[in-house]
Amino acid sequence: MIGVLVAGFSSLVVALFGTPLFIRFLVHRGYGQFIRDDGPTTHHTKRGTPTMGGAVIIAATVIGYGVAHLVFMTAPSVSGLLVLGLMVGLGVVGFLDDFIKISKQRSLGLRSVPKLIGQTLVGLVFAVLALQFPDEHGFRPASTFVSFTRDTAFNFAAVGTVVGAVLFVVWALLMVAATSNGVNLTDGLDGLASGATAAVAGAFTLIGIWQSNQSCYSTRLLTREGPVAACYDTRDPLDLAVVAIALMAACIGFLWWNASPAKIFMGDTGSLALGGALAGLAITTRTELLLVVLGGLFVIIALSVVIQVGSFKLTRKRVFRMAPLQHHFELVGWAEVTIVTRFWIIAGLFVGLGLGLFYGEWVVGSAL
């Protein structure tokens, strides 16, 4: 438990004090954000603001995780390393996207196909490896069961071991793509994505700690008949809590400089990495469908784009003045700080609902 706190503190310090150093580096190199002409006109004042700040979030998360293990001389878990690997891999894809934008001075970075290939390759490696590495109890980082607050009865492997593994990989790829792109679409207003991600990562911290305390193989919970009904069979829950709190603290430290008026943007380097980390945490904590609730803000914003595009293609009419949704409210006349604050409230409500469902399920399960 102390390791969780050490990881959070270390990550916060790195992000809080490392971000201004990175800002100076980016300014010196002239790595500023290129603003789209078809976006809200109020964003033109942000042209030239340093971007690719997601690199600091990634570095702070990894360092915080590493410090926690160094201090207590413990080995990293497979689950923790897989989530961090997914985060770093997608961060590299986002970095390439950001770097092309900056070097070419255009709003388009990687073309859609190369970007999708990069995301797919990173997600594929994560998904395949997540089904390997059983521990002494036979638990693996991921499961072929579809999960909500724990594994449900729906099992991809029911149609065959090999086919089930393939279906799981496809499922994991969809989750990674949806979550990373959801966070990417949410990024666009100062502090919006980093604050919302911090809230969701905080929820995963609590989930990991609770699953560790209620592990099916916890000495406290074992009975003569075996594990109790409401326990969890997550492979490395406490270490996933270490990853989650390091991610949360990194986002908070970065938010100090990313809050309006932002001194730095996370760019696709950050948004793709953060989305990947959340997807990885959901898969490895066996809370895949619960992520839809915890990350409800990301879902709403992504749906606004789907609705806008679908409506325009079918009727040639737009539902919103601009998509994603946060830009619609900008054009309606809401101040940027007002939008961000209200969207943070929405994000917090979804996180509270998700945690309520998670703990409520355990209470019901414990009474069976």
mmCIF file of C-alpha atoms in Angstrom:
data_model
loop_
_atom_site.group_PDB
_atom_site.id
_atom_site.type_symbol
_atom_site.label_atom_id
_atom_site.label_comp_id
_atom_site.label_asym_id
_atom_site.label_seq_id
_atom_site.Cartn_x
_atom_site.Cartn_y
_atom_site.Cartn_z
ATOM 1 C CA MET A 1 0.000 0.000 0.000
ATOM 2 C CA ILE A 2 2.853 2.386 0.810
ATOM 3 C CA GLY A 3 4.276 1.616 -2.623
ATOM 4 C CA VAL A 4 1.099 3.037 -4.157
ATOM 5 C CA LEU A 5 1.668 6.320 -2.310
ATOM 6 C CA VAL A 6 5.350 6.412 -3.266
ATOM 7 C CA ALA A 7 4.472 5.925 -6.931
ATOM 8 C CA GLY A 8 1.909 8.715 -6.823
ATOM 9 C CA PHE A 9 4.216 11.160 -5.048
ATOM 10 C CA SER A 10 7.165 10.428 -7.323
ATOM 11 C CA SER A 11 5.074 10.781 -10.466
ATOM 12 C CA LEU A 12 3.538 14.044 -9.244
ATOM 13 C CA VAL A 13 6.949 15.564 -8.522
ATOM 14 C CA VAL A 14 8.320 14.547 -11.932
ATOM 15 C CA ALA A 15 5.326 15.951 -13.797
ATOM 16 C CA LEU A 16 5.040 19.110 -11.728
ATOM 17 C CA PHE A 17 8.693 20.113 -11.999
ATOM 18 C CA GLY A 18 9.583 18.362 -15.249
ATOM 19 C CA THR A 19 6.863 20.018 -17.324
ATOM 20 C CA PRO A 20 8.292 23.586 -17.173
ATOM 21 C CA LEU A 21 11.707 22.217 -18.139
ATOM 22 C CA PHE A 22 10.134 20.458 -21.103
ATOM 23 C CA ILE A 23 8.280 23.656 -22.020
ATOM 24 C CA ARG A 24 11.593 25.528 -22.216
ATOM 25 C CA PHE A 25 13.050 22.802 -24.397
ATOM 26 C CA LEU A 26 10.089 22.871 -26.766
ATOM 27 C CA VAL A 27 10.099 26.663 -26.991
ATOM 28 C CA HIS A 28 13.817 26.638 -27.754
ATOM 29 C CA ARG A 29 13.234 24.141 -30.564
ATOM 30 C CA GLY A 30 10.166 25.978 -31.840
ATOM 31 C CA TYR A 31 7.841 23.001 -31.371
ATOM 32 C CA GLY A 32 4.546 24.885 -31.209
ATOM 33 C CA GLN A 33 0.972 23.786 -31.845
ATOM 34 C CA PHE A 34 -0.514 24.337 -35.303
ATOM 35 C CA ILE A 35 -4.144 25.491 -35.039
ATOM 36 C CA ARG A 36 -6.766 24.430 -37.599
ATOM 37 C CA ASP A 37 -8.351 27.288 -39.523
ATOM 38 C CA ASP A 38 -11.759 25.576 -39.428
ATOM 39 C CA GLY A 39 -11.773 25.395 -35.655
ATOM 40 C CA PRO A 40 -13.166 27.989 -33.212
ATOM 41 C CA THR A 41 -11.587 31.386 -33.891
ATOM 42 C CA THR A 42 -10.791 31.786 -30.193
ATOM 43 C CA HIS A 43 -8.201 29.031 -30.578
ATOM 44 C CA HIS A 44 -6.038 31.093 -32.925
ATOM 45 C CA THR A 45 -4.455 32.779 -29.911
ATOM 46 C CA LYS A 46 -3.087 29.357 -28.923
ATOM 47 C CA ARG A 47 -0.989 29.035 -32.053
ATOM 48 C CA GLY A 48 2.625 28.354 -31.162
ATOM 49 C CA THR A 49 1.909 26.950 -27.676
ATOM 50 C CA PRO A 50 4.343 24.075 -27.032
ATOM 51 C CA THR A 51 2.834 20.652 -27.683
ATOM 52 C CA MET A 52 3.839 16.998 -27.232
ATOM 53 C CA GLY A 53 3.549 17.510 -23.471
ATOM 54 C CA GLY A 54 2.185 13.985 -23.226
ATOM 55 C CA ALA A 55 5.807 12.872 -23.199
ATOM 56 C CA VAL A 56 6.081 14.285 -19.675
ATOM 57 C CA ILE A 57 2.981 12.398 -18.548
ATOM 58 C CA ILE A 58 4.376 9.153 -19.944
ATOM 59 C CA ALA A 59 7.801 9.718 -18.397
ATOM 60 C CA ALA A 60 6.351 10.680 -15.006
ATOM 61 C CA THR A 61 4.102 7.592 -14.953
ATOM 62 C CA VAL A 62 6.947 5.235 -15.818
ATOM 63 C CA ILE A 63 9.354 6.898 -13.367
ATOM 64 C CA GLY A 64 6.784 6.897 -10.559
ATOM 65 C CA TYR A 65 6.131 3.202 -11.136
ATOM 66 C CA GLY A 66 9.856 2.446 -11.261
ATOM 67 C CA VAL A 67 10.675 4.416 -8.106
ATOM 68 C CA ALA A 68 8.023 2.543 -6.134
ATOM 69 C CA HIS A 69 9.624 -0.768 -7.076
ATOM 70 C CA LEU A 70 13.168 0.461 -6.494
ATOM 71 C CA VAL A 71 12.374 1.801 -3.036
ATOM 72 C CA PHE A 72 10.899 -1.498 -1.885
ATOM 73 C CA MET A 73 13.146 -3.694 -4.048
ATOM 74 C CA THR A 74 10.219 -5.503 -5.649
ATOM 75 C CA ALA A 75 9.969 -6.842 -9.172
ATOM 76 C CA PRO A 76 7.515 -5.217 -11.585
ATOM 77 C CA SER A 77 4.515 -7.351 -12.453
ATOM 78 C CA VAL A 78 3.702 -8.572 -15.941
ATOM 79 C CA SER A 79 0.338 -6.783 -15.849
ATOM 80 C CA GLY A 80 1.894 -3.474 -14.863
ATOM 81 C CA LEU A 81 4.571 -3.696 -17.537
ATOM 82 C CA LEU A 82 2.002 -4.570 -20.206
ATOM 83 C CA VAL A 83 -0.148 -1.532 -19.393
ATOM 84 C CA LEU A 84 2.904 0.733 -19.365
ATOM 85 C CA GLY A 85 4.104 -0.815 -22.626
ATOM 86 C CA LEU A 86 0.726 -0.136 -24.235
ATOM 87 C CA MET A 87 0.864 3.446 -22.987
ATOM 88 C CA VAL A 88 4.390 4.055 -24.259
ATOM 89 C CA GLY A 89 3.720 2.361 -27.603
ATOM 90 C CA LEU A 90 0.676 4.478 -28.363
ATOM 91 C CA GLY A 91 2.590 7.514 -27.126
ATOM 92 C CA VAL A 92 5.199 6.837 -29.805
ATOM 93 C CA VAL A 93 2.481 6.709 -32.468
ATOM 94 C CA GLY A 94 1.096 9.994 -31.158
ATOM 95 C CA PHE A 95 4.580 11.528 -31.064
ATOM 96 C CA LEU A 96 5.104 10.739 -34.739
ATOM 97 C CA ASP A 97 1.746 12.355 -35.481
ATOM 98 C CA ASP A 98 2.626 15.485 -33.489
ATOM 99 C CA PHE A 99 6.132 15.744 -34.918
ATOM 100 C CA ILE A 100 4.856 15.632 -38.496
ATOM 101 C CA LYS A 101 2.338 18.372 -37.695
ATOM 102 C CA ILE A 102 5.040 20.570 -36.220
ATOM 103 C CA SER A 103 7.699 19.939 -38.845
ATOM 104 C CA LYS A 104 5.258 20.355 -41.742
ATOM 105 C CA GLN A 105 3.322 23.195 -40.049
ATOM 106 C CA ARG A 106 -0.027 21.657 -40.832
ATOM 107 C CA SER A 107 -3.010 20.305 -38.891
ATOM 108 C CA LEU A 108 -2.684 16.839 -40.448
ATOM 109 C CA GLY A 109 0.012 14.602 -39.032
ATOM 110 C CA LEU A 110 0.154 10.907 -39.773
ATOM 111 C CA ARG A 111 -2.246 9.810 -42.477
ATOM 112 C CA SER A 112 -5.187 7.813 -41.172
ATOM 113 C CA VAL A 113 -3.956 4.462 -42.492
ATOM 114 C CA PRO A 114 -0.397 4.605 -41.056
ATOM 115 C CA LYS A 115 -1.806 5.912 -37.770
ATOM 116 C CA LEU A 116 -4.327 3.075 -37.591
ATOM 117 C CA ILE A 117 -1.621 0.544 -38.439
ATOM 118 C CA GLY A 118 0.560 1.891 -35.640
ATOM 119 C CA GLN A 119 -2.261 1.722 -33.109
ATOM 120 C CA THR A 120 -3.180 -1.774 -34.268
ATOM 121 C CA LEU A 121 0.356 -3.127 -34.008
ATOM 122 C CA VAL A 122 0.813 -1.766 -30.489
ATOM 123 C CA GLY A 123 -2.592 -3.049 -29.394
ATOM 124 C CA LEU A 124 -1.949 -6.429 -31.021
ATOM 125 C CA VAL A 125 1.283 -6.962 -29.084
ATOM 126 C CA PHE A 126 -0.458 -6.008 -25.840
ATOM 127 C CA ALA A 127 -3.474 -8.267 -26.464
ATOM 128 C CA VAL A 128 -1.432 -11.322 -27.424
ATOM 129 C CA LEU A 129 0.956 -10.989 -24.482
ATOM 130 C CA ALA A 130 -1.893 -10.307 -22.048
ATOM 131 C CA LEU A 131 -3.149 -13.872 -22.566
ATOM 132 C CA GLN A 132 0.249 -15.310 -21.621
ATOM 133 C CA PHE A 133 2.201 -15.460 -18.342
ATOM 134 C CA PRO A 134 -0.020 -17.411 -15.925
ATOM 135 C CA ASP A 135 0.926 -17.041 -12.262
ATOM 136 C CA GLU A 136 1.021 -19.793 -9.662
ATOM 137 C CA HIS A 137 -2.780 -19.772 -9.509
ATOM 138 C CA GLY A 138 -3.190 -19.867 -13.278
ATOM 139 C CA PHE A 139 -4.301 -16.215 -13.519
ATOM 140 C CA ARG A 140 -3.168 -14.289 -16.601
ATOM 141 C CA PRO A 141 -3.072 -10.503 -17.103
ATOM 142 C CA ALA A 142 -6.218 -10.731 -19.269
ATOM 143 C CA SER A 143 -9.070 -13.165 -19.686
ATOM 144 C CA THR A 144 -11.087 -14.379 -22.662
ATOM 145 C CA PHE A 145 -14.199 -13.643 -20.585
ATOM 146 C CA VAL A 146 -15.906 -10.314 -21.234
ATOM 147 C CA SER A 147 -15.926 -8.409 -17.946
ATOM 148 C CA PHE A 148 -17.988 -5.725 -16.251
ATOM 149 C CA THR A 149 -17.126 -5.429 -12.565
ATOM 150 C CA ARG A 150 -15.519 -8.867 -12.889
ATOM 151 C CA ASP A 151 -15.556 -11.588 -15.542
ATOM 152 C CA THR A 152 -19.077 -12.326 -16.797
ATOM 153 C CA ALA A 153 -20.381 -15.633 -18.119
ATOM 154 C CA PHE A 154 -19.673 -14.577 -21.715
ATOM 155 C CA ASN A 155 -16.471 -16.296 -22.775
ATOM 156 C CA PHE A 156 -14.882 -15.922 -26.209
ATOM 157 C CA ALA A 157 -13.156 -19.268 -25.652
ATOM 158 C CA ALA A 158 -16.520 -21.030 -25.562
ATOM 159 C CA VAL A 159 -16.268 -21.416 -29.346
ATOM 160 C CA GLY A 160 -12.776 -22.893 -29.092
ATOM 161 C CA THR A 161 -9.489 -21.968 -27.494
ATOM 162 C CA VAL A 162 -7.794 -20.623 -30.623
ATOM 163 C CA VAL A 163 -10.872 -18.860 -32.005
ATOM 164 C CA GLY A 164 -11.571 -17.477 -28.549
ATOM 165 C CA ALA A 165 -8.084 -16.040 -28.312
ATOM 166 C CA VAL A 166 -8.490 -14.408 -31.728
ATOM 167 C CA LEU A 167 -11.848 -12.934 -30.731
ATOM 168 C CA PHE A 168 -10.329 -11.582 -27.524
ATOM 169 C CA VAL A 169 -7.525 -9.918 -29.486
ATOM 170 C CA VAL A 170 -10.090 -8.264 -31.758
ATOM 171 C CA TRP A 171 -12.073 -7.175 -28.698
ATOM 172 C CA ALA A 172 -8.953 -5.727 -27.052
ATOM 173 C CA LEU A 173 -8.015 -3.876 -30.251
ATOM 174 C CA LEU A 174 -11.482 -2.324 -30.396
ATOM 175 C CA MET A 175 -11.182 -1.236 -26.775
ATOM 176 C CA VAL A 176 -7.742 0.288 -27.279
ATOM 177 C CA ALA A 177 -8.796 2.095 -30.456
ATOM 178 C CA ALA A 178 -12.056 3.373 -28.985
ATOM 179 C CA THR A 179 -10.520 4.604 -25.739
ATOM 180 C CA SER A 180 -7.421 6.198 -27.240
ATOM 181 C CA ASN A 181 -9.481 7.974 -29.894
ATOM 182 C CA GLY A 182 -12.066 8.974 -27.277
ATOM 183 C CA VAL A 183 -9.436 10.718 -25.171
ATOM 184 C CA ASN A 184 -7.939 12.184 -28.341
ATOM 185 C CA LEU A 185 -11.286 13.746 -29.284
ATOM 186 C CA THR A 186 -11.737 15.064 -25.733
ATOM 187 C CA ASP A 187 -8.396 16.846 -25.878
ATOM 188 C CA GLY A 188 -8.866 20.306 -27.371
ATOM 189 C CA LEU A 189 -9.669 22.593 -24.448
ATOM 190 C CA ASP A 190 -7.120 23.541 -21.806
ATOM 191 C CA GLY A 191 -7.023 20.890 -19.081
ATOM 192 C CA LEU A 192 -10.108 18.972 -20.206
ATOM 193 C CA ALA A 193 -8.545 15.626 -21.147
ATOM 194 C CA SER A 194 -5.867 15.626 -18.439
ATOM 195 C CA GLY A 195 -8.383 16.396 -15.671
ATOM 196 C CA ALA A 196 -10.908 13.815 -16.863
ATOM 197 C CA THR A 197 -8.216 11.147 -17.249
ATOM 198 C CA ALA A 198 -6.926 11.840 -13.736
ATOM 199 C CA ALA A 199 -10.404 11.129 -12.363
ATOM 200 C CA VAL A 200 -10.720 7.807 -14.198
ATOM 201 C CA ALA A 201 -7.177 6.780 -13.231
ATOM 202 C CA GLY A 202 -8.040 7.565 -9.610
ATOM 203 C CA ALA A 203 -10.980 5.178 -9.874
ATOM 204 C CA PHE A 204 -8.708 2.415 -11.173
ATOM 205 C CA THR A 205 -6.391 3.050 -8.219
ATOM 206 C CA LEU A 206 -9.235 2.335 -5.797
ATOM 207 C CA ILE A 207 -10.373 -0.664 -7.849
ATOM 208 C CA GLY A 208 -6.886 -2.179 -7.850
ATOM 209 C CA ILE A 209 -6.453 -1.718 -4.095
ATOM 210 C CA TRP A 210 -9.888 -3.219 -3.391
ATOM 211 C CA GLN A 211 -9.270 -6.198 -5.674
ATOM 212 C CA SER A 212 -5.958 -6.816 -3.920
ATOM 213 C CA ASN A 213 -7.599 -6.765 -0.498
ATOM 214 C CA GLN A 214 -10.381 -9.045 -1.726
ATOM 215 C CA SER A 215 -8.260 -11.403 -3.805
ATOM 216 C CA CYS A 216 -9.517 -14.964 -4.124
ATOM 217 C CA TYR A 217 -6.177 -16.075 -2.757
ATOM 218 C CA SER A 218 -5.892 -13.565 0.066
ATOM 219 C CA THR A 219 -5.038 -15.372 3.301
ATOM 220 C CA ARG A 220 -7.747 -13.386 5.068
ATOM 221 C CA LEU A 221 -10.495 -14.518 2.677
ATOM 222 C CA LEU A 222 -9.601 -18.175 2.201
ATOM 223 C CA THR A 223 -11.909 -20.594 3.974
ATOM 224 C CA ARG A 224 -11.809 -24.345 4.351
ATOM 225 C CA GLU A 225 -14.129 -24.627 1.362
ATOM 226 C CA GLY A 226 -11.900 -22.404 -0.798
ATOM 227 C CA PRO A 227 -12.143 -18.776 -1.936
ATOM 228 C CA VAL A 228 -15.289 -16.826 -1.036
ATOM 229 C CA ALA A 229 -17.858 -16.076 -3.732
ATOM 230 C CA ALA A 230 -17.288 -12.335 -4.017
ATOM 231 C CA CYS A 231 -13.508 -12.369 -4.378
ATOM 232 C CA TYR A 232 -11.476 -11.265 -7.409
ATOM 233 C CA ASP A 233 -9.075 -13.291 -9.538
ATOM 234 C CA THR A 234 -7.153 -10.383 -11.068
ATOM 235 C CA ARG A 235 -3.521 -11.333 -11.605
ATOM 236 C CA ASP A 236 -1.664 -8.273 -10.225
ATOM 237 C CA PRO A 237 -4.258 -5.889 -8.746
ATOM 238 C CA LEU A 238 -2.019 -3.985 -6.339
ATOM 239 C CA ASP A 239 0.634 -3.357 -8.974
ATOM 240 C CA LEU A 240 -2.071 -2.123 -11.343
ATOM 241 C CA ALA A 241 -3.062 0.315 -8.600
ATOM 242 C CA VAL A 242 0.561 1.510 -8.615
ATOM 243 C CA VAL A 243 0.327 2.119 -12.366
ATOM 244 C CA ALA A 244 -3.031 3.867 -12.016
ATOM 245 C CA ILE A 245 -1.968 6.243 -9.267
ATOM 246 C CA ALA A 246 1.244 7.081 -11.118
ATOM 247 C CA LEU A 247 -0.888 7.922 -14.159
ATOM 248 C CA MET A 248 -3.307 9.984 -12.077
ATOM 249 C CA ALA A 249 -0.524 11.939 -10.383
ATOM 250 C CA ALA A 250 1.235 12.541 -13.709
ATOM 251 C CA CYS A 251 -1.979 14.006 -15.147
ATOM 252 C CA ILE A 252 -2.455 16.230 -12.089
ATOM 253 C CA GLY A 253 1.126 17.491 -12.213
ATOM 254 C CA PHE A 254 0.781 18.179 -15.927
ATOM 255 C CA LEU A 255 -2.604 19.842 -15.356
ATOM 256 C CA TRP A 256 -0.905 22.516 -13.246
ATOM 257 C CA TRP A 257 0.658 23.792 -16.477
ATOM 258 C CA ASN A 258 -2.077 22.618 -18.848
ATOM 259 C CA ALA A 259 -4.924 24.444 -17.071
ATOM 260 C CA SER A 260 -6.297 27.545 -18.789
ATOM 261 C CA PRO A 261 -4.446 29.402 -20.140
ATOM 262 C CA ALA A 262 -2.362 26.360 -21.053
ATOM 263 C CA LYS A 263 1.403 26.725 -21.144
ATOM 264 C CA ILE A 264 1.667 23.393 -22.958
ATOM 265 C CA PHE A 265 -0.588 20.901 -24.763
ATOM 266 C CA MET A 266 -0.369 17.126 -24.419
ATOM 267 C CA GLY A 267 -0.867 16.571 -28.158
ATOM 268 C CA ASP A 268 -1.587 13.169 -29.649
ATOM 269 C CA THR A 269 1.505 11.984 -27.776
ATOM 270 C CA GLY A 270 -0.478 12.296 -24.588
ATOM 271 C CA SER A 271 -4.059 11.645 -25.653
ATOM 272 C CA LEU A 272 -3.342 8.350 -27.425
ATOM 273 C CA ALA A 273 -1.107 7.207 -24.567
ATOM 274 C CA LEU A 274 -3.659 8.096 -21.897
ATOM 275 C CA GLY A 275 -6.464 6.332 -23.741
ATOM 276 C CA GLY A 276 -4.295 3.257 -24.171
ATOM 277 C CA ALA A 277 -3.394 3.224 -20.482
ATOM 278 C CA LEU A 278 -7.067 3.390 -19.453
ATOM 279 C CA ALA A 279 -7.975 0.581 -21.859
ATOM 280 C CA GLY A 280 -5.083 -1.496 -20.562
ATOM 281 C CA LEU A 281 -6.131 -0.946 -16.948
ATOM 282 C CA ALA A 282 -9.716 -1.945 -17.756
ATOM 283 C CA ILE A 283 -8.615 -5.146 -19.481
ATOM 284 C CA THR A 284 -6.148 -6.196 -16.786
ATOM 285 C CA THR A 285 -8.462 -5.364 -13.848
ATOM 286 C CA ARG A 286 -11.307 -7.282 -15.558
ATOM 287 C CA THR A 287 -13.534 -4.166 -15.721
ATOM 288 C CA GLU A 288 -13.777 -3.774 -19.499
ATOM 289 C CA LEU A 289 -17.429 -2.749 -19.824
ATOM 290 C CA LEU A 290 -17.244 -0.706 -16.625
ATOM 291 C CA LEU A 291 -14.823 1.579 -18.473
ATOM 292 C CA VAL A 292 -17.780 2.754 -20.568
ATOM 293 C CA VAL A 293 -19.277 4.161 -17.353
ATOM 294 C CA LEU A 294 -16.063 5.389 -15.728
ATOM 295 C CA GLY A 295 -15.073 7.131 -18.960
ATOM 296 C CA GLY A 296 -18.587 8.311 -19.727
ATOM 297 C CA LEU A 297 -17.398 11.789 -20.700
ATOM 298 C CA PHE A 298 -15.127 10.327 -23.371
ATOM 299 C CA VAL A 299 -18.036 8.214 -24.641
ATOM 300 C CA ILE A 300 -20.359 11.223 -24.921
ATOM 301 C CA ILE A 301 -17.771 13.284 -26.769
ATOM 302 C CA ALA A 302 -16.951 10.448 -29.165
ATOM 303 C CA LEU A 303 -20.666 9.865 -29.806
ATOM 304 C CA SER A 304 -21.104 13.552 -30.632
ATOM 305 C CA VAL A 305 -18.648 13.102 -33.501
ATOM 306 C CA VAL A 306 -20.382 9.933 -34.702
ATOM 307 C CA ILE A 307 -23.771 11.667 -34.593
ATOM 308 C CA GLN A 308 -22.460 14.743 -36.383
ATOM 309 C CA VAL A 309 -20.795 12.790 -39.172
ATOM 310 C CA GLY A 310 -23.704 10.368 -39.552
ATOM 311 C CA SER A 311 -26.285 13.133 -39.649
ATOM 312 C CA PHE A 312 -24.375 15.136 -42.228
ATOM 313 C CA LYS A 313 -23.844 12.136 -44.499
ATOM 314 C CA LEU A 314 -27.503 11.101 -44.327
ATOM 315 C CA THR A 315 -29.298 14.455 -44.301
ATOM 316 C CA ARG A 316 -26.593 17.032 -45.137
ATOM 317 C CA LYS A 317 -27.529 18.714 -41.850
ATOM 318 C CA ARG A 318 -25.491 19.109 -38.683
ATOM 319 C CA VAL A 319 -26.825 18.341 -35.215
ATOM 320 C CA PHE A 320 -24.156 20.407 -33.469
ATOM 321 C CA ARG A 321 -22.562 23.667 -34.495
ATOM 322 C CA MET A 322 -19.247 21.843 -34.353
ATOM 323 C CA ALA A 323 -18.010 18.481 -33.144
ATOM 324 C CA PRO A 324 -16.564 17.262 -30.821
ATOM 325 C CA LEU A 325 -19.191 18.428 -28.341
ATOM 326 C CA GLN A 326 -16.972 20.836 -26.382
ATOM 327 C CA HIS A 327 -16.530 22.995 -29.497
ATOM 328 C CA HIS A 328 -20.296 23.179 -29.955
ATOM 329 C CA PHE A 329 -20.591 24.888 -26.576
ATOM 330 C CA GLU A 330 -17.731 27.230 -27.482
ATOM 331 C CA LEU A 331 -19.698 28.407 -30.518
ATOM 332 C CA VAL A 332 -22.851 28.689 -28.393
ATOM 333 C CA GLY A 333 -20.960 31.228 -26.303
ATOM 334 C CA TRP A 334 -19.769 29.363 -23.230
ATOM 335 C CA ALA A 335 -16.356 30.408 -21.904
ATOM 336 C CA GLU A 336 -13.642 27.777 -22.210
ATOM 337 C CA VAL A 337 -13.133 27.591 -18.443
ATOM 338 C CA THR A 338 -16.881 27.106 -17.953
ATOM 339 C CA ILE A 339 -16.979 24.221 -20.438
ATOM 340 C CA VAL A 340 -13.974 22.511 -18.903
ATOM 341 C CA THR A 341 -15.297 22.876 -15.344
ATOM 342 C CA ARG A 342 -18.752 21.560 -16.237
ATOM 343 C CA PHE A 343 -17.305 18.684 -18.245
ATOM 344 C CA TRP A 344 -15.067 17.819 -15.292
ATOM 345 C CA ILE A 345 -18.214 17.667 -13.150
ATOM 346 C CA ILE A 346 -19.782 15.296 -15.679
ATOM 347 C CA ALA A 347 -16.616 13.181 -15.694
ATOM 348 C CA GLY A 348 -16.668 13.052 -11.892
ATOM 349 C CA LEU A 349 -20.306 11.976 -11.838
ATOM 350 C CA PHE A 350 -19.573 9.135 -14.247
ATOM 351 C CA VAL A 351 -16.591 8.037 -12.163
ATOM 352 C CA GLY A 352 -18.750 8.112 -9.029
ATOM 353 C CA LEU A 353 -21.436 6.050 -10.771
ATOM 354 C CA GLY A 354 -18.845 3.554 -12.003
ATOM 355 C CA LEU A 355 -17.335 3.110 -8.543
ATOM 356 C CA GLY A 356 -20.815 2.760 -7.093
ATOM 357 C CA LEU A 357 -21.555 -0.061 -9.526
ATOM 358 C CA PHE A 358 -18.213 -1.704 -8.769
ATOM 359 C CA TYR A 359 -18.570 -1.668 -4.978
ATOM 360 C CA GLY A 360 -22.306 -2.327 -5.122
ATOM 361 C CA GLU A 361 -21.697 -5.517 -7.104
ATOM 362 C CA TRP A 362 -19.254 -6.697 -4.465
ATOM 363 C CA VAL A 363 -21.724 -6.013 -1.673
ATOM 364 C CA VAL A 364 -24.420 -7.998 -3.483
ATOM 365 C CA GLY A 365 -21.932 -10.747 -4.328
ATOM 366 C CA SER A 366 -20.749 -11.043 -0.738
ATOM 367 C CA ALA A 367 -24.310 -11.692 0.399
ATOM 368 C CA LEU A 368 -24.800 -14.668 -1.937
#
